[in-house]
mmCIF file of C-alpha atoms in Angstrom:
data_model
loop_
_atom_site.group_PDB
_atom_site.id
_atom_site.type_symbol
_atom_site.label_atom_id
_atom_site.label_comp_id
_atom_site.label_asym_id
_atom_site.label_seq_id
_atom_site.Cartn_x
_atom_site.Cartn_y
_atom_site.Cartn_z
ATOM 1 C CA MET A 176 127.324 60.595 109.745
ATOM 2 C CA ILE A 177 123.971 62.353 109.675
ATOM 3 C CA SER A 178 122.148 62.303 106.349
ATOM 4 C CA THR A 179 121.447 65.534 104.507
ATOM 5 C CA LYS A 180 117.733 64.802 104.557
ATOM 6 C CA LEU A 181 117.737 64.625 108.353
ATOM 7 C CA LYS A 182 119.780 67.811 108.609
ATOM 8 C CA ILE A 183 117.279 69.669 106.406
ATOM 9 C CA LYS A 184 114.329 68.333 108.382
ATOM 10 C CA THR A 185 115.966 69.425 111.640
ATOM 11 C CA PHE A 186 116.687 72.867 110.194
ATOM 12 C CA GLU A 187 113.072 73.286 109.070
ATOM 13 C CA THR A 188 111.654 72.204 112.426
ATOM 14 C CA CYS A 189 114.136 73.874 114.802
ATOM 15 C CA ALA A 190 116.140 76.710 113.258
ATOM 16 C CA LEU A 191 113.598 78.161 110.828
ATOM 17 C CA PRO A 192 110.917 78.807 113.489
ATOM 18 C CA VAL A 193 113.548 80.597 115.589
ATOM 19 C CA LEU A 194 114.515 82.803 112.620
ATOM 20 C CA THR A 195 110.894 83.661 111.840
ATOM 21 C CA TYR A 196 109.552 83.966 115.390
ATOM 22 C CA SER A 197 106.789 86.626 115.424
ATOM 23 C CA ALA A 198 107.653 87.572 111.847
ATOM 24 C CA GLN A 199 103.981 88.100 111.065
ATOM 25 C CA THR A 200 104.054 91.280 113.165
ATOM 26 C CA TRP A 201 107.356 92.693 111.877
ATOM 27 C CA ALA A 202 107.558 95.660 109.539
ATOM 28 C CA PHE A 203 110.314 94.663 107.128
ATOM 29 C CA THR A 204 112.661 96.648 104.988
ATOM 30 C CA ARG A 205 114.261 95.033 101.959
ATOM 31 C CA LYS A 206 117.631 95.175 103.686
ATOM 32 C CA GLN A 207 116.379 93.227 106.714
ATOM 33 C CA LEU A 208 114.721 90.609 104.532
ATOM 34 C CA GLU A 209 117.901 90.228 102.508
ATOM 35 C CA LYS A 210 119.890 89.698 105.714
ATOM 36 C CA LEU A 211 117.521 86.883 106.705
ATOM 37 C CA ARG A 212 117.863 85.349 103.242
ATOM 38 C CA THR A 213 121.658 85.566 103.520
ATOM 39 C CA THR A 214 121.507 83.839 106.897
ATOM 40 C CA GLN A 215 119.331 81.081 105.460
ATOM 41 C CA ARG A 216 121.682 80.589 102.493
ATOM 42 C CA SER A 217 124.646 80.403 104.853
ATOM 43 C CA MET A 218 122.894 77.747 106.925
ATOM 44 C CA LYS A 219 122.050 75.770 103.781
ATOM 45 C CA ARG A 220 125.722 75.837 102.769
ATOM 46 C CA SER A 221 126.632 74.596 106.217
ATOM 47 C CA LEU A 222 124.123 71.745 105.969
ATOM 48 C CA LEU A 223 125.630 70.611 102.676
ATOM 49 C CA ASN A 224 129.242 71.153 103.804
ATOM 50 C CA ILE A 225 129.850 73.639 100.995
ATOM 51 C CA ARG A 226 132.354 76.403 101.591
ATOM 52 C CA LYS A 227 131.970 79.876 100.164
ATOM 53 C CA SER A 228 135.326 79.488 98.402
ATOM 54 C CA GLU A 229 133.945 76.585 96.338
ATOM 55 C CA LYS A 230 131.884 79.073 94.295
ATOM 56 C CA VAL A 231 128.714 76.960 94.192
ATOM 57 C CA ARG A 232 125.742 78.979 92.949
ATOM 58 C CA ASN A 233 122.776 79.642 95.197
ATOM 59 C CA ASN A 234 120.413 78.121 92.612
ATOM 60 C CA THR A 235 122.305 74.833 92.857
ATOM 61 C CA ILE A 236 122.122 74.853 96.652
ATOM 62 C CA ARG A 237 118.398 75.683 96.555
ATOM 63 C CA ALA A 238 117.807 72.799 94.142
ATOM 64 C CA LYS A 239 119.688 70.352 96.381
ATOM 65 C CA THR A 240 117.902 71.319 99.601
ATOM 66 C CA LYS A 241 114.419 71.938 98.107
ATOM 67 C CA MET A 242 113.684 74.323 100.971
ATOM 68 C CA LYS A 243 111.296 77.256 100.808
ATOM 69 C CA ASP A 244 112.662 80.790 100.809
ATOM 70 C CA ILE A 245 112.432 82.561 104.162
ATOM 71 C CA GLY A 246 110.752 85.548 102.474
ATOM 72 C CA TYR A 247 107.932 83.285 101.267
ATOM 73 C CA ILE A 248 107.537 81.757 104.729
ATOM 74 C CA ILE A 249 107.293 85.188 106.361
ATOM 75 C CA LYS A 250 104.782 86.496 103.796
ATOM 76 C CA ARG A 251 102.637 83.415 104.319
ATOM 77 C CA ALA A 252 102.752 83.977 108.100
ATOM 78 C CA LYS A 253 101.703 87.609 107.655
ATOM 79 C CA VAL A 254 98.698 86.652 105.517
ATOM 80 C CA SER A 255 97.723 83.997 108.030
ATOM 81 C CA TYR A 256 97.973 86.489 110.901
ATOM 82 C CA VAL A 257 95.797 89.065 109.118
ATOM 83 C CA GLY A 258 93.168 86.375 108.568
ATOM 84 C CA HIS A 259 93.356 85.506 112.254
ATOM 85 C CA MET A 260 92.920 89.157 113.255
ATOM 86 C CA ILE A 261 89.917 89.597 110.988
ATOM 87 C CA ARG A 262 88.192 86.625 112.624
ATOM 88 C CA THR A 263 88.823 87.742 116.239
ATOM 89 C CA ALA A 264 86.161 89.304 118.451
ATOM 90 C CA GLU A 265 85.399 93.009 118.046
ATOM 91 C CA GLY A 266 86.554 94.109 121.512
ATOM 92 C CA ARG A 267 90.080 92.676 121.269
ATOM 93 C CA LEU A 268 92.936 95.164 121.273
ATOM 94 C CA ASN A 269 94.626 93.809 118.147
ATOM 95 C CA LYS A 270 91.352 94.146 116.210
ATOM 96 C CA ILE A 271 90.833 97.711 117.450
ATOM 97 C CA LEU A 272 94.368 98.681 116.428
ATOM 98 C CA TYR A 273 94.000 96.906 113.088
ATOM 99 C CA LYS A 274 90.802 98.789 112.188
ATOM 100 C CA ARG A 275 91.892 102.152 113.596
ATOM 101 C CA THR A 276 92.743 104.937 111.198
ATOM 102 C CA PRO A 277 95.661 107.003 112.444
ATOM 103 C CA TYR A 278 94.111 110.430 111.953
ATOM 104 C CA GLU A 279 90.417 110.202 112.776
ATOM 105 C CA ILE A 280 90.400 113.853 113.850
ATOM 106 C CA ALA A 281 92.007 116.573 111.764
ATOM 107 C CA ARG A 282 95.173 117.908 113.338
ATOM 108 C CA LYS A 283 95.734 121.582 113.981
ATOM 109 C CA LYS A 284 98.195 123.378 111.777
ATOM 110 C CA GLY A 285 101.795 122.901 112.914
ATOM 111 C CA ILE A 286 101.165 119.783 115.006
#
């Protein structure tokens, strides 16, 4: 039998990076973020061998696993990525696109 601690550690090192791969560049809607949170909660239930029919509250599961919310992890990755972009060289494409304003020239009427 694998301990719960080992299962959580494996989840944090293997499954969570797969779920959040390139998340720092995603443009999220609330619905998409909620779907990721639902997926994470489902995986936590699976780690603890808790079925949905047992009616265990999410707060209880969060307290048992002591894992960070996927929304927090993604926001932290976004902030880290912006810091990385700010420090990159001026000629790099990601820096040019980051600093670019979408409408530098006034558009003609009807376009």
